[in-house]
Coordinates of C-alpha atoms in Angstrom, one line a residue:
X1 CA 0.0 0.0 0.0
X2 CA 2.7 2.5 0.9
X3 CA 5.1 1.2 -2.1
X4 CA 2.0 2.5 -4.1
X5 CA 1.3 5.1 -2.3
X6 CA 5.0 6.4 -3.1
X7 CA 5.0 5.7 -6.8
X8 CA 1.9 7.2 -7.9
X9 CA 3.1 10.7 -5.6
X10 CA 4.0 12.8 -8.7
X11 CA 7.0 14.2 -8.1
X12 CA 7.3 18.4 -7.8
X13 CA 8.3 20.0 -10.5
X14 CA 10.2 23.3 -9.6
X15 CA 8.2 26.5 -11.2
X16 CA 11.2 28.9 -12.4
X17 CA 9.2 31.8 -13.7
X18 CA 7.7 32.4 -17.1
X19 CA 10.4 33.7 -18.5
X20 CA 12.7 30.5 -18.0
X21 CA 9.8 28.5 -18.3
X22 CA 9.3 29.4 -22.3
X23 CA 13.0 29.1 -23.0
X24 CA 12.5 25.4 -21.3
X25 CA 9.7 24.6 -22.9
X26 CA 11.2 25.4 -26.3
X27 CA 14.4 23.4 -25.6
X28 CA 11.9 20.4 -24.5
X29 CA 10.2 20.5 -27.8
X30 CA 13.3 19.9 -29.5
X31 CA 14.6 17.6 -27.3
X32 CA 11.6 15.7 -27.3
X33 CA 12.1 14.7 -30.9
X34 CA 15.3 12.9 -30.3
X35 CA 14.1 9.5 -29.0
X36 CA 18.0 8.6 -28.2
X37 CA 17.8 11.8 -25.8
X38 CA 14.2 10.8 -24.2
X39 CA 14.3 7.2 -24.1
X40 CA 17.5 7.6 -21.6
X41 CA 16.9 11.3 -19.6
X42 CA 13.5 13.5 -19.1
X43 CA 13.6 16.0 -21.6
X44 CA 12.8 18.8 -19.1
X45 CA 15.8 18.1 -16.8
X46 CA 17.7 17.9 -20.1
X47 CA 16.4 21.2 -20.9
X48 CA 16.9 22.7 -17.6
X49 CA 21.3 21.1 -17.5
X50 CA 21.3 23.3 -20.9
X51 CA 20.4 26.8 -19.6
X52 CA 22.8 25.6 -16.2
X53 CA 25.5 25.7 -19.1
X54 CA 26.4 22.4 -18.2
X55 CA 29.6 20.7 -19.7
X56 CA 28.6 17.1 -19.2
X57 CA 25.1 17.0 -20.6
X58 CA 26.6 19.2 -23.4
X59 CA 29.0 16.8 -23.9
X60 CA 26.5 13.9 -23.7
X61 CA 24.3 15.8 -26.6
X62 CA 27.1 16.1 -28.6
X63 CA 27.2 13.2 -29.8
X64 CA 23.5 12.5 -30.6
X65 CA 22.6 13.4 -34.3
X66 CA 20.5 16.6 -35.0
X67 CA 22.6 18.2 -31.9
X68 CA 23.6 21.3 -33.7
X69 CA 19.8 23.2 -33.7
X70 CA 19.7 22.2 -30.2
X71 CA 22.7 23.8 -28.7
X72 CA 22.0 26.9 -30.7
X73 CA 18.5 27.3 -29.4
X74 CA 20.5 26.7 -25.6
X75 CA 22.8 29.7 -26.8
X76 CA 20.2 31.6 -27.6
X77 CA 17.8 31.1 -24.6
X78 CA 20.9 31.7 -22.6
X79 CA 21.4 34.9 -24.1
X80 CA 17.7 35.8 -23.6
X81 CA 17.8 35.3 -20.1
X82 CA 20.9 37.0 -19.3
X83 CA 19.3 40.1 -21.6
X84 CA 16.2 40.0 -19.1
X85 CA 17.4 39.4 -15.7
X86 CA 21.0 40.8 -16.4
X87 CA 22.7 37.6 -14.7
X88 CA 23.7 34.6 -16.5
X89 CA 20.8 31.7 -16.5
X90 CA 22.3 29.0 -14.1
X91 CA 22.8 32.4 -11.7
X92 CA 18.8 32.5 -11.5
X93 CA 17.2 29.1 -12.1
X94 CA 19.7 28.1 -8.9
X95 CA 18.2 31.5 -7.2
X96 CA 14.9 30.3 -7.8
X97 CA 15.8 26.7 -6.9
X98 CA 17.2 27.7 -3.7
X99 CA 14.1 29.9 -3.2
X100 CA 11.7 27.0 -3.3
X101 CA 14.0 24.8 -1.1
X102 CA 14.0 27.8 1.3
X103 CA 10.4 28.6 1.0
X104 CA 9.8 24.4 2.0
X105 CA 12.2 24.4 4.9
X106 CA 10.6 27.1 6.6
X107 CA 7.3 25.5 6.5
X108 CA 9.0 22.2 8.0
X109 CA 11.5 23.3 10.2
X110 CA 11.1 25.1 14.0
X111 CA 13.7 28.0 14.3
X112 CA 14.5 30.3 17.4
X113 CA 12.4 33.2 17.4
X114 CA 15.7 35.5 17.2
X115 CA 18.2 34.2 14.2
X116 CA 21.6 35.3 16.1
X117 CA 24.1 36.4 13.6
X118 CA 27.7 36.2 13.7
X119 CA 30.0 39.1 14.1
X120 CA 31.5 38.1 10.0
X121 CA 27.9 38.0 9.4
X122 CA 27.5 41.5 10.9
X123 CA 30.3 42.4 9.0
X124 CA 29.7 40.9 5.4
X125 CA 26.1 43.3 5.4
X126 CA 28.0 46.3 5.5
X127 CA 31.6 45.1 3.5
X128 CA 30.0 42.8 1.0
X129 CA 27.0 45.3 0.1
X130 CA 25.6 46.7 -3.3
X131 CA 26.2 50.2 -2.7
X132 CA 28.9 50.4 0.1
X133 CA 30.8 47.4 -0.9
X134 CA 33.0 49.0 -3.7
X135 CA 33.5 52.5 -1.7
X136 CA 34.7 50.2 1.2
X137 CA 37.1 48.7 -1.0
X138 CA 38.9 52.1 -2.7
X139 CA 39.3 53.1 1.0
X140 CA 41.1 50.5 2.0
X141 CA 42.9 50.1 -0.9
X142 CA 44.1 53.8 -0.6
X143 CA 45.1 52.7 3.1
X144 CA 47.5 50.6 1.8
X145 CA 48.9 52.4 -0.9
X146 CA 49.3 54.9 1.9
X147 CA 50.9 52.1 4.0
X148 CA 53.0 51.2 0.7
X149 CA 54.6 54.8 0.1
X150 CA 56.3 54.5 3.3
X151 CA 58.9 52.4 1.8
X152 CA 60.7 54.9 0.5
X153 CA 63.5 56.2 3.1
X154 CA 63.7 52.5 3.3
X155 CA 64.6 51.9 -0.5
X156 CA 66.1 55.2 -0.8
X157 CA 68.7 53.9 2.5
X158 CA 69.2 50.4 0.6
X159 CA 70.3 52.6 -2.3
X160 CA 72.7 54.2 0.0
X161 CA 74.0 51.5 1.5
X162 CA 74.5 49.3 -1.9
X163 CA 75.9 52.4 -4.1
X164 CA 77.9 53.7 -1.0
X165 CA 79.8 51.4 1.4
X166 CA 79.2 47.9 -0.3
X167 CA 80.5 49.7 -3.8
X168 CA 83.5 51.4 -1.3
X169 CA 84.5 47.8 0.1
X170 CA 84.2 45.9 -3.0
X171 CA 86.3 48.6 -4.8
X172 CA 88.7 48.6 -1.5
X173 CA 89.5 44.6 -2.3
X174 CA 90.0 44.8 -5.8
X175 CA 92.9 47.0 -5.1
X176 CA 94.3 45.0 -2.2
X177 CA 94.6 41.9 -4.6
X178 CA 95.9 44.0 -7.9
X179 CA 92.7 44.4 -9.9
X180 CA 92.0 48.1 -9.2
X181 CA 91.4 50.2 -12.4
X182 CA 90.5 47.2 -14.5
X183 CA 87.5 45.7 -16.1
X184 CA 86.9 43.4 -12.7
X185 CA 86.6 47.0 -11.3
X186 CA 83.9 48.4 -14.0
X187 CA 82.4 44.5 -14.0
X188 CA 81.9 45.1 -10.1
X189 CA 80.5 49.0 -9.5
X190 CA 78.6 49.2 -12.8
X191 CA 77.7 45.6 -13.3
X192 CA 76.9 43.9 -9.9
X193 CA 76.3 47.0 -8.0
X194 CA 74.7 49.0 -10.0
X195 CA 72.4 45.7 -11.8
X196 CA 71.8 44.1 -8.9
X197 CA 71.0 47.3 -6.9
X198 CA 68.4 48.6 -9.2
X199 CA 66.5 45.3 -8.8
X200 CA 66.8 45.2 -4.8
X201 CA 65.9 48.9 -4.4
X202 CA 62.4 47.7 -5.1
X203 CA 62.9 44.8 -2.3
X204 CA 60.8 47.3 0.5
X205 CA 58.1 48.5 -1.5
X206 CA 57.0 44.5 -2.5
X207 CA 57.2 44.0 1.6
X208 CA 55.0 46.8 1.7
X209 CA 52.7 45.8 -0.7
X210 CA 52.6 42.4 0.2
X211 CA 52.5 42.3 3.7
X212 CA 49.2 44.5 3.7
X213 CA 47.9 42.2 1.2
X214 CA 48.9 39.2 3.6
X215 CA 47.1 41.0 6.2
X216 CA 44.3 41.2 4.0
X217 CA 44.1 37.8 3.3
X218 CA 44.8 36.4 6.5
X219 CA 41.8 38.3 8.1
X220 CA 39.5 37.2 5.7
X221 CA 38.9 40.4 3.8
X222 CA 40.5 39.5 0.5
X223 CA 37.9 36.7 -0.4
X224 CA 35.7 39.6 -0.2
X225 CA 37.1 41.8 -2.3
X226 CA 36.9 39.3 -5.4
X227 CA 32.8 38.2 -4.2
X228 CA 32.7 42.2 -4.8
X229 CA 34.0 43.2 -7.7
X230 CA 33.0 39.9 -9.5
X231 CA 29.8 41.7 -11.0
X232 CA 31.6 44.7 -12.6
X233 CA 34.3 42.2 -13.8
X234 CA 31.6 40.0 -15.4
X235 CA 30.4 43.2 -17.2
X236 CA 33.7 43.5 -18.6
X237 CA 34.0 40.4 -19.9
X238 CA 36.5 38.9 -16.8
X239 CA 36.5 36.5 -14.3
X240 CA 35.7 37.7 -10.8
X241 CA 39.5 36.3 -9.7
X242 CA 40.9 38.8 -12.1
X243 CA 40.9 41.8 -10.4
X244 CA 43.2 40.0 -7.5
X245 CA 46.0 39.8 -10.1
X246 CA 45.1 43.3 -11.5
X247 CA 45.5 45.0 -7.9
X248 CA 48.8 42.8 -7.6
X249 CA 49.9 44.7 -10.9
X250 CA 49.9 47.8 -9.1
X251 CA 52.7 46.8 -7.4
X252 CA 54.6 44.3 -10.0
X253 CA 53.5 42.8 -13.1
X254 CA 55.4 39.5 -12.6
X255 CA 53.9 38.3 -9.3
X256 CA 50.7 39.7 -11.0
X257 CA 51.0 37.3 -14.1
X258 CA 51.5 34.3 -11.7
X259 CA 48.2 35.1 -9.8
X260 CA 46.3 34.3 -12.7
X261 CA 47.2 30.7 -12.4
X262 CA 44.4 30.6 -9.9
X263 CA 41.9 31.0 -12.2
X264 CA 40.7 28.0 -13.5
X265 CA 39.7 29.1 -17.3
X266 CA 42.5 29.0 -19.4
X267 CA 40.9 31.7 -21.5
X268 CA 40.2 33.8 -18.4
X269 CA 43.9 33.5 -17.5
X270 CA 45.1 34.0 -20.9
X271 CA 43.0 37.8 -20.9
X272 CA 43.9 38.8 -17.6
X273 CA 47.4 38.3 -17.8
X274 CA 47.6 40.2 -21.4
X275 CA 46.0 43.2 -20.1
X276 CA 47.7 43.3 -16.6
X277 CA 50.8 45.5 -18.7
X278 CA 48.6 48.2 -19.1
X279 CA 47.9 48.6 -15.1
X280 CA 50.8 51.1 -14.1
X281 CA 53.1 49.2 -11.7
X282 CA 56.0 50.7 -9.0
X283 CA 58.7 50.7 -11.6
X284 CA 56.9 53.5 -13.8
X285 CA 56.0 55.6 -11.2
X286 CA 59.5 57.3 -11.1
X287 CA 58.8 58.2 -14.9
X288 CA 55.5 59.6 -14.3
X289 CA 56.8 62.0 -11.5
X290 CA 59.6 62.9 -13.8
X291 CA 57.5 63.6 -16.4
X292 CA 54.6 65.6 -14.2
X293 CA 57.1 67.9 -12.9
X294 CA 58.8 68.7 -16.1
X295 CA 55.6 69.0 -18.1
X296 CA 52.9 69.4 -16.1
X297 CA 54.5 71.5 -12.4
X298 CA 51.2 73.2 -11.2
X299 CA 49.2 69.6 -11.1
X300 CA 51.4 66.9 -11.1
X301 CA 49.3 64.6 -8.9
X302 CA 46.1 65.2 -11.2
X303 CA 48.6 64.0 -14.5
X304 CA 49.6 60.7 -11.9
X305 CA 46.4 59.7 -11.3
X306 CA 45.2 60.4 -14.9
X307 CA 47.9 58.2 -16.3
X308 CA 46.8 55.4 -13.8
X309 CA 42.9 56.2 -15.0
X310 CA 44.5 56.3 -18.8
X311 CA 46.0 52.4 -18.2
X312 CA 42.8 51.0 -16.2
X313 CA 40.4 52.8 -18.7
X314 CA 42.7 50.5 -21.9
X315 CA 43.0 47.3 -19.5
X316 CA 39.0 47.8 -19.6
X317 CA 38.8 48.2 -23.2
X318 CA 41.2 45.2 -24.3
X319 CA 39.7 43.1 -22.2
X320 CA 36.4 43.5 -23.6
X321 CA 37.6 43.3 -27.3
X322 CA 39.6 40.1 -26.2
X323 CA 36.9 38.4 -24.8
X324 CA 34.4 39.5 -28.1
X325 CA 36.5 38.2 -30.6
X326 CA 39.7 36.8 -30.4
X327 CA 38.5 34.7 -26.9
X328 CA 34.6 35.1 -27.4
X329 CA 32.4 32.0 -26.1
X330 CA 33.9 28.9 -24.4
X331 CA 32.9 28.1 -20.7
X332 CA 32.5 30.8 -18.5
X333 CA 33.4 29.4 -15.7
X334 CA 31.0 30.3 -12.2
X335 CA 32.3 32.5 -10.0
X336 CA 32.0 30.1 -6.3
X337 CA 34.0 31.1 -3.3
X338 CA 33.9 30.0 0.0
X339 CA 33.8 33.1 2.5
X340 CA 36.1 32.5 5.5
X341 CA 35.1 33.9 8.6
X342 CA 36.9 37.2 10.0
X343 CA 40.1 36.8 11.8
X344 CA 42.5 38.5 13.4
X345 CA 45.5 37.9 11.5
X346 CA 48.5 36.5 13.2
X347 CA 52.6 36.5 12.0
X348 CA 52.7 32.9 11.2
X349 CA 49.4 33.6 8.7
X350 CA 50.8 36.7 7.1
X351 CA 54.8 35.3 6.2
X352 CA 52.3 32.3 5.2
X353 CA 50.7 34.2 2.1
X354 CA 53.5 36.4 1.4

């Protein structure tokens, strides 16, 4: 009796909105006249894995004959939905999913009459939101840029030091030992010294700039950043992850380049890392001030920052022509990150993620 009960229970059939529901429904039709498709899977859930943009079933169709007008009419629904609700598809059917699931378990489940929240909780309404999320952000980015511009006496002492006294003493030997005045001599002061010196000058400003991005990360803050910015970097045709890389930039393009590896679309990585040139690192900054004060004397913060605008504003720009023609389509891939909880961050944590 209860087997039989059970079996003829129809089984609930999520309602996603009319919207999604007529892109389904024409997906079902066409699905429905593939019996190879039908007589193994339900045409509906079919229907439903192709606006979710998923790989597998993809993959599954692709090998069924009379494919091709299907996985158009799955581009094109996609591309309808996203027009409407301004949010890729498999964003909003899993919204409205989740809604139902929600809207079931509070009809089920007894809950304290006063949901406590955590203090990250607390938190994440005012960091992560809409409006304040972003302004948040420039803040404390411009904190640590602040932070970062404190390196100088500490390069400029380095500088000193390495052009000054280590020059002196290596100069000092090469005398003792006969090889004063000879090419060890140029081979040493404008070779080694002055090579190797240019390079470690910029040794304080990367501790600067990556010990407040340790701290950052360490308290939690920089898994954040990325959850905010992903939107805006979706607009533009990146991943969410590529603005991490794109801040490192600021600093040095190198490191910058290798943060990209995190991402785990090859063509996301591939975009990112060819437009993180045009985001003005540490070494050009010298040239920019140079160039303010010698063309520009009465303003030559406003001709800085314009130059930095100038680079983001082309970074923008390329990566939206890369990813329309050059990189256009391929698997977007969804932008899921865990959220630690707020810490305070500790030494071990922050030489950890430098």
């Amino acid at each position: 009796m209860a087997v039989e009960a059970a079996v003829a229970r129809r089984i609930k059939i999520v309602d996603y909105g009319r919207e999604i529901e007529e892109e389904i429904a024409k997906l079902e039709e066409l699905i429905s006249k593939i019996e190879a498709l039908t007589a193994r899977y339900p045409a509906r859930w079919l229907a439903v894995k192709l606006l979710e943009n998923d790989s597998e079933v993809k993959e599954k169709i692709g090998a069924i004959p009379g494919r091709a007008e299907i996985l158009r009419q799955a581009e094109a629904s996609m591309a309808h939905l996203r027009n409407i609700f301004g949010d890729e598809a498999e964003t909003v059917i899993a919204d409205r999913r989740y809604g139902l699931i929600s809207g079931l378990a509070k009809r089920v489940l007894r809950k304290p009459a006063v949901e406590r929240l955590t203090t990250s909780d607390r938190i994440d309404k005012i960091v992560t939101n809409r409006v304040l999320g972003i302004p948040i952000f420039l803040g404390v980015m411009w904190l640590v840029f602040q932070f970062v511009a404190c390196s100088g006496p500490y390069s400029d002492w380095l500088d000193g030091v390495l052009s000054g006294p280590i020059a002196r003493w290596g100069v000092a030997i090469l005398n003792l030992v006969g090889l004063g005045g000879t090419w060890v001599e140029s081979l040493w002061t404008d070779g080694i010294v002055a090579g190797l010196g240019g390079v470690m000058v910029f040794i304080p400003l990367l501790f600067f700039l990556y010990f407040c991005l340790a701290i950052l990360e360490d308290c939690g803050y920089m898994a954040r950043i990325a959850f905010v910015m992903d939107r805006l970097m979706k607009a533009l045709g990146l991943h969410g992850k590529s603005f991490l890389p794109m801040i490192i930039g600021f600093g040095c393009t190198v490191p910058a380049t290798y943060a990209t590896r995190t991402m785990r679309e090859w063509k996301d990585r591939i975009v990112t890392g060819q437009v993180l040139s045009l985001m003005s690192c540490g070494a050009r900054l010298p040239v920019y001030t140079l160039f303010a004060a010698a063309f520009f004397p009465d303003n030559p913060g406003l001709f800085i920052l314009a130059l930095y605008l100038f680079g983001i504003f082309w970074a923008i720009v390329m990566a939206k022509l890369f990813r329309s023609t050059i990189f256009a389509g391929g698997e977007r891939a969804p932008f899921v990150l865990e959220l630690p909880p707020y810490r305070m961050p500790t030494l071990k944590g922050v030489l950890i993620h430098m």
